[in-house]
mmCIF file of C-alpha atoms and ligand atoms in Angstrom:
data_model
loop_
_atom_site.group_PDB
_atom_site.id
_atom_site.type_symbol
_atom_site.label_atom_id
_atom_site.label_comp_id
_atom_site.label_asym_id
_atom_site.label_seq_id
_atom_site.Cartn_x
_atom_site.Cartn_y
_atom_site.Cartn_z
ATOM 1 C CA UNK A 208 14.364 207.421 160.086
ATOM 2 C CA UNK A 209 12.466 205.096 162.479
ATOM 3 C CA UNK A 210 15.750 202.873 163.324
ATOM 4 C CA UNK A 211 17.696 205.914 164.346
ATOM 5 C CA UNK A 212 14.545 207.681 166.089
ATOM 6 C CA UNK A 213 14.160 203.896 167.856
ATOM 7 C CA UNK A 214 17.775 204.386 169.224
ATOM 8 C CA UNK A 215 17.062 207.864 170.497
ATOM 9 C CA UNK A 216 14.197 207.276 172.181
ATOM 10 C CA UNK A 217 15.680 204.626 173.621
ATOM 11 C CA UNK A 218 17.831 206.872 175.322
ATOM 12 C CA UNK A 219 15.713 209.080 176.384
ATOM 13 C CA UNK A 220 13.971 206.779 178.144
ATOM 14 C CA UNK A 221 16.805 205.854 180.088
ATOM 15 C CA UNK A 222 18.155 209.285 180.260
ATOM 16 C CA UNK A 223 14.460 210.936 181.806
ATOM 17 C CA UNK A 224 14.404 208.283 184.986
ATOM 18 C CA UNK A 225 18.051 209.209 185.657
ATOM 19 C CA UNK A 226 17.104 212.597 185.721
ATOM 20 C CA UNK A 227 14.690 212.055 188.720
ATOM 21 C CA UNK A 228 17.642 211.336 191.250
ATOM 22 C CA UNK A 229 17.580 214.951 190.966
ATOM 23 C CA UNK A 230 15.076 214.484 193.912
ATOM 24 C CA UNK A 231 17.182 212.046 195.634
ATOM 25 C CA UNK A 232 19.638 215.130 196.579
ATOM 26 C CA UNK A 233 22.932 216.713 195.446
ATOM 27 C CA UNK A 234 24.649 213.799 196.897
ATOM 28 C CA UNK A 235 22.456 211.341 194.779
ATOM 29 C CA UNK A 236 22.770 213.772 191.560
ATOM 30 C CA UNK A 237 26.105 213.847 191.727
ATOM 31 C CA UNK A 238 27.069 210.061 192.695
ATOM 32 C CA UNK A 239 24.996 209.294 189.762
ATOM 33 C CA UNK A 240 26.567 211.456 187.400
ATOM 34 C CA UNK A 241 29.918 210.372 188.611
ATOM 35 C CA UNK A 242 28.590 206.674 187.718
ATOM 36 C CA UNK A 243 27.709 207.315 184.160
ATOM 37 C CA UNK A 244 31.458 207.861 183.506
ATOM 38 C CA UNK A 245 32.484 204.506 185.596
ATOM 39 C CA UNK A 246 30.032 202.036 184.344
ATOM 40 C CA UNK A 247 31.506 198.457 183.707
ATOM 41 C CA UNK A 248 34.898 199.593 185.292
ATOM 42 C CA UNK A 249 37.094 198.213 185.819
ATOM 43 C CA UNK A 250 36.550 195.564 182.856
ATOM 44 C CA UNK A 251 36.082 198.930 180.166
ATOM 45 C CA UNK A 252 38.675 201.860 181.291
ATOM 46 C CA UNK A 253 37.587 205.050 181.964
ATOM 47 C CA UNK A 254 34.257 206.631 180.212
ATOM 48 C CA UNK A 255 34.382 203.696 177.817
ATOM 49 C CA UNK A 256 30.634 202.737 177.941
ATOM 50 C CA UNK A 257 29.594 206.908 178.139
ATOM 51 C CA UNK A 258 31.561 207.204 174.508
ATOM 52 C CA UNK A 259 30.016 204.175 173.084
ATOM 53 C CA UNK A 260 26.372 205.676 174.036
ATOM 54 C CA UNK A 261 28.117 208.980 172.681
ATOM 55 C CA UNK A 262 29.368 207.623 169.182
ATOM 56 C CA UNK A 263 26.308 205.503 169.007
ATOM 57 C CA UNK A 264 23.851 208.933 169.859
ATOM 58 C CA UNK A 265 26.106 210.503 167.479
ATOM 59 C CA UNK A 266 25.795 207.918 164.587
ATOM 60 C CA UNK A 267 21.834 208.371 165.364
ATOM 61 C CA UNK A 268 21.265 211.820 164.884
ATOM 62 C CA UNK A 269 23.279 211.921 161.646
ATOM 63 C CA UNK A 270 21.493 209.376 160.399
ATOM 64 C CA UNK A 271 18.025 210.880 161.407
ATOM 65 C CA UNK A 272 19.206 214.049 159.534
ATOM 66 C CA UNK A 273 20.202 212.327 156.712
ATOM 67 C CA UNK A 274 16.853 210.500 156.507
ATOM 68 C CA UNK A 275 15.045 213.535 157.000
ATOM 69 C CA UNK A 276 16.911 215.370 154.044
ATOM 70 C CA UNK A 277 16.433 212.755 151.567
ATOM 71 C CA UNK A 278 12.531 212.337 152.323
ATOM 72 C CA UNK A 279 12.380 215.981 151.684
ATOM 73 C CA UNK A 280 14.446 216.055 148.749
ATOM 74 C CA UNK A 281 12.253 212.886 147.357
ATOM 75 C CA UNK A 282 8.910 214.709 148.293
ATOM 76 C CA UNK A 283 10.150 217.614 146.301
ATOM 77 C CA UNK A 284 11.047 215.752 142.982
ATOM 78 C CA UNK A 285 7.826 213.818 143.009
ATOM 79 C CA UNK A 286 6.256 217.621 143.243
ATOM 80 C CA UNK A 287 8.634 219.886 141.673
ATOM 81 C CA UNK A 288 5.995 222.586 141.609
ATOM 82 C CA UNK A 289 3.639 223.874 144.119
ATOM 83 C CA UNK A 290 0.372 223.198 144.653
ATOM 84 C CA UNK A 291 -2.200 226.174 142.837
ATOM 85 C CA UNK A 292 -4.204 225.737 146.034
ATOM 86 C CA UNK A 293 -3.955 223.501 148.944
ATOM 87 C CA UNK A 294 -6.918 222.532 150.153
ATOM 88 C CA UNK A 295 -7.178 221.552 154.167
ATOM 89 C CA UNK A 296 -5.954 218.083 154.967
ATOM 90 C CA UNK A 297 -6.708 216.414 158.194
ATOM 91 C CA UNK A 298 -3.126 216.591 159.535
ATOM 92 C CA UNK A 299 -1.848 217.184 162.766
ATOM 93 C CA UNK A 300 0.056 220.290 164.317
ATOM 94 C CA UNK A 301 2.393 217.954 164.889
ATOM 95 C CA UNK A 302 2.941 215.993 161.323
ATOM 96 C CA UNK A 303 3.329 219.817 160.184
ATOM 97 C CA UNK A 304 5.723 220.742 162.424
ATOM 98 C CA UNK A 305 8.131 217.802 162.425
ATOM 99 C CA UNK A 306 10.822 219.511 160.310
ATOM 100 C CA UNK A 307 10.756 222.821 162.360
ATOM 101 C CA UNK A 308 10.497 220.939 165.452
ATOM 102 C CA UNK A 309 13.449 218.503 164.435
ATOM 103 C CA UNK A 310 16.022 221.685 163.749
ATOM 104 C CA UNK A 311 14.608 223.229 166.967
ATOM 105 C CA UNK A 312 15.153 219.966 169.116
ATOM 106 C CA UNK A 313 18.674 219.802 167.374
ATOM 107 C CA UNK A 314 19.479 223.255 168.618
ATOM 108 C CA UNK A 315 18.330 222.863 171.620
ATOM 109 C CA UNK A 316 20.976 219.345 172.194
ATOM 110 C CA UNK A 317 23.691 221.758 171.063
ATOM 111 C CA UNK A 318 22.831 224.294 173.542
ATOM 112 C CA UNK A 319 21.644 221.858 176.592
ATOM 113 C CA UNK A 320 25.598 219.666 176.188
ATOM 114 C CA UNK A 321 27.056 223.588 176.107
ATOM 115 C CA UNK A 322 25.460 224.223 179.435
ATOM 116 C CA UNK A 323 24.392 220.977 181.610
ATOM 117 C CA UNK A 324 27.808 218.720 180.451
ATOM 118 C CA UNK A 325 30.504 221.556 179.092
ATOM 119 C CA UNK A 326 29.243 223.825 181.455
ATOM 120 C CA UNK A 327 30.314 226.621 178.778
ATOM 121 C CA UNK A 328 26.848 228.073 178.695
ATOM 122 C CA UNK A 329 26.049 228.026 182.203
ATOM 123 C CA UNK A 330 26.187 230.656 185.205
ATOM 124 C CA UNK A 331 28.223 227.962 186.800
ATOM 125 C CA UNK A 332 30.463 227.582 184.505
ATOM 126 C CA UNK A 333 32.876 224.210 184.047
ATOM 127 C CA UNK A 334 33.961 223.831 187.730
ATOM 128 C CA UNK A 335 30.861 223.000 189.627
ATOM 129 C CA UNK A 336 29.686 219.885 189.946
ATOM 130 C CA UNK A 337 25.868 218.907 187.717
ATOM 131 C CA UNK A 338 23.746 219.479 190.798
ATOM 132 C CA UNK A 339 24.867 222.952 190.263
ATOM 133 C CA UNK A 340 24.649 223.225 186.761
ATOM 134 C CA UNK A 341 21.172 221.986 187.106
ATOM 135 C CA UNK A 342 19.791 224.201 189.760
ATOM 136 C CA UNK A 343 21.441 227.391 188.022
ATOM 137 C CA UNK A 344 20.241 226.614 184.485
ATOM 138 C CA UNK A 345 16.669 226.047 185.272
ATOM 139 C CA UNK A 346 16.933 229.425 188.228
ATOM 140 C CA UNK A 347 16.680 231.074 185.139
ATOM 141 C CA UNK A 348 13.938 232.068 183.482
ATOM 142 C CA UNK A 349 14.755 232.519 179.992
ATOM 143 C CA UNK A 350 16.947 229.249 179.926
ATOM 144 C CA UNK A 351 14.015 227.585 181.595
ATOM 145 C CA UNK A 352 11.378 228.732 178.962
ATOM 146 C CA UNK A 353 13.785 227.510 176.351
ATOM 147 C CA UNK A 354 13.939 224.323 177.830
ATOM 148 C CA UNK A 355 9.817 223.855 178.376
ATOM 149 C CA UNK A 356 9.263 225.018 174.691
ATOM 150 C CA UNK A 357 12.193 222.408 173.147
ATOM 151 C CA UNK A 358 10.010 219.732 175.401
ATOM 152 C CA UNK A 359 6.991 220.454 174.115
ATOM 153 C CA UNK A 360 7.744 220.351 170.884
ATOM 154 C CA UNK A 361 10.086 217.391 171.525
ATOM 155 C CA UNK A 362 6.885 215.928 172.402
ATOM 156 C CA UNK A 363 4.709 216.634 169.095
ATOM 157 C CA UNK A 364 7.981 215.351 167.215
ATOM 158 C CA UNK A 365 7.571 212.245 169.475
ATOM 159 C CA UNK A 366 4.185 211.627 168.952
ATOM 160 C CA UNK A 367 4.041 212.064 165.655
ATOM 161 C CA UNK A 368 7.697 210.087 165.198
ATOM 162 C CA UNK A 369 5.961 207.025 166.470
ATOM 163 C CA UNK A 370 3.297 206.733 164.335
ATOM 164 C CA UNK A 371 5.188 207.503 161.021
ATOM 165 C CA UNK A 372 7.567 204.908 162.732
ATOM 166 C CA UNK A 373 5.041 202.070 163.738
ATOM 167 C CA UNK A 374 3.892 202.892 159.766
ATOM 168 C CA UNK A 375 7.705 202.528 158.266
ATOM 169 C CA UNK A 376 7.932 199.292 160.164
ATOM 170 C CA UNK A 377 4.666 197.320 159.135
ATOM 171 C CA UNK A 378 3.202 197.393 162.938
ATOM 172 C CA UNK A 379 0.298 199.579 161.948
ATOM 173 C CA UNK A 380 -3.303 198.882 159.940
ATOM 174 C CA UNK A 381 -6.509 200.888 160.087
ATOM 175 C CA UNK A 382 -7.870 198.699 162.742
ATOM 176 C CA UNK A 383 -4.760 199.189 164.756
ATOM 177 C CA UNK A 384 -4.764 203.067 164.299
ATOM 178 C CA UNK A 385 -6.409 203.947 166.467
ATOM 179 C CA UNK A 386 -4.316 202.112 169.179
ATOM 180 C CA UNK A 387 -1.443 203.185 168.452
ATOM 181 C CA UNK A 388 -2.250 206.586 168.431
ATOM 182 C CA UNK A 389 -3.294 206.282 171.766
ATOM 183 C CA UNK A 390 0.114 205.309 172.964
ATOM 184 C CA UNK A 391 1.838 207.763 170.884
ATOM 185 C CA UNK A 392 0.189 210.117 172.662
ATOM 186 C CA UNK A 393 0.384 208.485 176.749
ATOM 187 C CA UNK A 394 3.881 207.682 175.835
ATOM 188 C CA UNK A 395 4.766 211.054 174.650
ATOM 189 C CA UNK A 396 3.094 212.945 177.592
ATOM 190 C CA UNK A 397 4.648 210.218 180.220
ATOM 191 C CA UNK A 398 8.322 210.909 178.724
ATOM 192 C CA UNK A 399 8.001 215.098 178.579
ATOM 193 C CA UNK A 400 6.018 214.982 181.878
ATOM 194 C CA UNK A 401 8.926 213.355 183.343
ATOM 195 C CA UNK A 402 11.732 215.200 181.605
ATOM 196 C CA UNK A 403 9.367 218.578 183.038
ATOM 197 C CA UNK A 404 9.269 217.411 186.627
ATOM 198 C CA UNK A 405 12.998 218.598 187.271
ATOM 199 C CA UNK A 406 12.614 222.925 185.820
ATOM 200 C CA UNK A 407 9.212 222.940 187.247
ATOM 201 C CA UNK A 408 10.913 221.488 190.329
ATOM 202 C CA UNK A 409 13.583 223.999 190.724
ATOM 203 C CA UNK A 410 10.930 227.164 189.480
ATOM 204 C CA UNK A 411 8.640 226.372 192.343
ATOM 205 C CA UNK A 412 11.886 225.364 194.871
ATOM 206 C CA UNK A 413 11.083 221.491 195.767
ATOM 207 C CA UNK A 414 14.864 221.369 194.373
ATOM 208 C CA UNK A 415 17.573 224.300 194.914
HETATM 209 C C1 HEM B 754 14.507 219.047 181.559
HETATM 210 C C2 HEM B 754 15.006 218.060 180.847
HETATM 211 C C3 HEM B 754 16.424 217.598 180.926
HETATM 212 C C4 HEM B 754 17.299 217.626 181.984
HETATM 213 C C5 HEM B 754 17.049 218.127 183.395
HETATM 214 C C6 HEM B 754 18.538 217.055 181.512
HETATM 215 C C7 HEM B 754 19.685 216.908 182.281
HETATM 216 C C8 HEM B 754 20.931 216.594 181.789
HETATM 217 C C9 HEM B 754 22.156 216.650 182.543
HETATM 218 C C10 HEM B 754 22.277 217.041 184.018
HETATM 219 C C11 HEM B 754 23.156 216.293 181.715
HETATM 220 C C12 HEM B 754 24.656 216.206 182.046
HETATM 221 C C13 HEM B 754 24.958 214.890 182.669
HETATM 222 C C14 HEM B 754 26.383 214.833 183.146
HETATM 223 O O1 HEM B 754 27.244 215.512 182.576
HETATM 224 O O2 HEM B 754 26.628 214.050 184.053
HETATM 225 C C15 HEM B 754 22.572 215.993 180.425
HETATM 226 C C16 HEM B 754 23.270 215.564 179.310
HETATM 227 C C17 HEM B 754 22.684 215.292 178.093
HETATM 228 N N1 HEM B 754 21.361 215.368 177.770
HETATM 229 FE FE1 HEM B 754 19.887 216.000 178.983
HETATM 230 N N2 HEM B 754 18.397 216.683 180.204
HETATM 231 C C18 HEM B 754 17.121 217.001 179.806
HETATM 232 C C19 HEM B 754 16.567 216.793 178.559
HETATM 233 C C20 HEM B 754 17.231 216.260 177.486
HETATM 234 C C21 HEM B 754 16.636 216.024 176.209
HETATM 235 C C22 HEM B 754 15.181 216.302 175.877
HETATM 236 C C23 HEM B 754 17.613 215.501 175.409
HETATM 237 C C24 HEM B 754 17.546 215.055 173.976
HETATM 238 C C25 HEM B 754 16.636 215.467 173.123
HETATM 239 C C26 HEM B 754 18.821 215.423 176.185
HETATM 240 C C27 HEM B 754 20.026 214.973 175.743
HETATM 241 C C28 HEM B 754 21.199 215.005 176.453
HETATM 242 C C29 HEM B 754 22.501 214.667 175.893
HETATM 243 C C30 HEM B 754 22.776 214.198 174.470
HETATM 244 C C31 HEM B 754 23.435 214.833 176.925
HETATM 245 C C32 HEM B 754 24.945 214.633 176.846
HETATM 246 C C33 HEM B 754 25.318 213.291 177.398
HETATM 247 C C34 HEM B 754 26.833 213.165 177.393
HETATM 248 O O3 HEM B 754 27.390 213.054 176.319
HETATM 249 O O4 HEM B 754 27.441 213.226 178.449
HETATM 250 N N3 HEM B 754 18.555 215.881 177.452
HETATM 251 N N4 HEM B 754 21.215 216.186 180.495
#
């Protein structure tokens, strides 16, 4: 679970400052989108190192799943029956959530490849180039609420992800807590901040 969530964020990372050329221009956009498909040409033909990140993504969010399932399934036979009454934990929105949350951020990749790479689910359709994908999407309103909700809770997921994950991996101890908490939080808030400069920026037209 931490490995593959590692690998995503990883990604994300990457894939939030490439977003920003968004407010570089079409031109920029574009060029840049164009470049994900060519990088290390002409060594690596074609989209080479775009299906690698693909396969790789892929392999990630399987695995993730997986993980998930069989944490569930091994929570479940260690309780078989429900508790008579559950008494209030200290747990967070987020540690409750992170099941819900995952499917939700899962549906919400399925949907965002249909419309900002296929172009299937977008007003633009196929032909038009990303800049135009972009700016349509997030003109509307619904698709745009869909997005800022999926963030959001792409954020809790986060925040909570890297503590279970700095937990999995030995990095944490009581002392540290407290710490790493901290950046689970700045680091989650930096990341969706980012990722929510682009709709916000098209809602309130910096970018059209
Ligand atoms: C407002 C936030 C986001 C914006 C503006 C955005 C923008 C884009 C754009 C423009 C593309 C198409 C790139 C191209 O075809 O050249 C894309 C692809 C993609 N995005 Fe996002 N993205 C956002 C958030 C996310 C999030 C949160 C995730 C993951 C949880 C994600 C995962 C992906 C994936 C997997 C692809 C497909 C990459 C490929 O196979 O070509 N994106 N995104």
């Amino acid at each position: 679970m931490a490995v593959s969530g590692i690998v995503m964020v990883l990604y994300l990372i990457v894939h939030m400052i490439g977003n920003l050329k968004a407010f570089s221009g079409a031109e920029a956009f574009n060029s840049y989108s164009g470049w994900i498909r060519t990088v290390g040409n002409p060594a690596l033909p074609g989209a080479t190192t775009l299906w690698v990140i693909r396969i790789v993504l892929l392999v990630a969010v399987v695995a993730h799943f997986w993980a998930a399932i069989s944490l569930w399934r091994q929570a479940k036979r260690a309780r078989p029956q429900g508790y008579v009454t559950k008494k209030p934990v200290a747990q967070s929105y987020a540690s409750r959530t992170m099941r819900w949350g995952g499917v939700i951020v899962g549906l919400f990749i399925v949907y965002h490849v249909l419309d900002l790479t296929l172009g299937v689910a977008n007003p633009e359709g196929y032909d038009s180039t990303p800049y135009e994908r972009l700016v349509a999407s997030f003109s509307n309103p619904f698709a745009t609420a869909f997005y800022i909700i999926a963030l959001v809770l792409l954020g809790m997921h986060l925040r909570h992800g890297i503590w279970s994950a700095t937990q999995t991996l030995g990095q944490s101890n009581k002392r540290r807590e407290r710490t790493v908490n901290a950046f689970a939080l700045v680091f989650s808030v930096v990341l969706i901040g980012g990722f929510l400069l682009t709709p916000f920026a098209v809602l309130f037209g910096v970018i059209d």
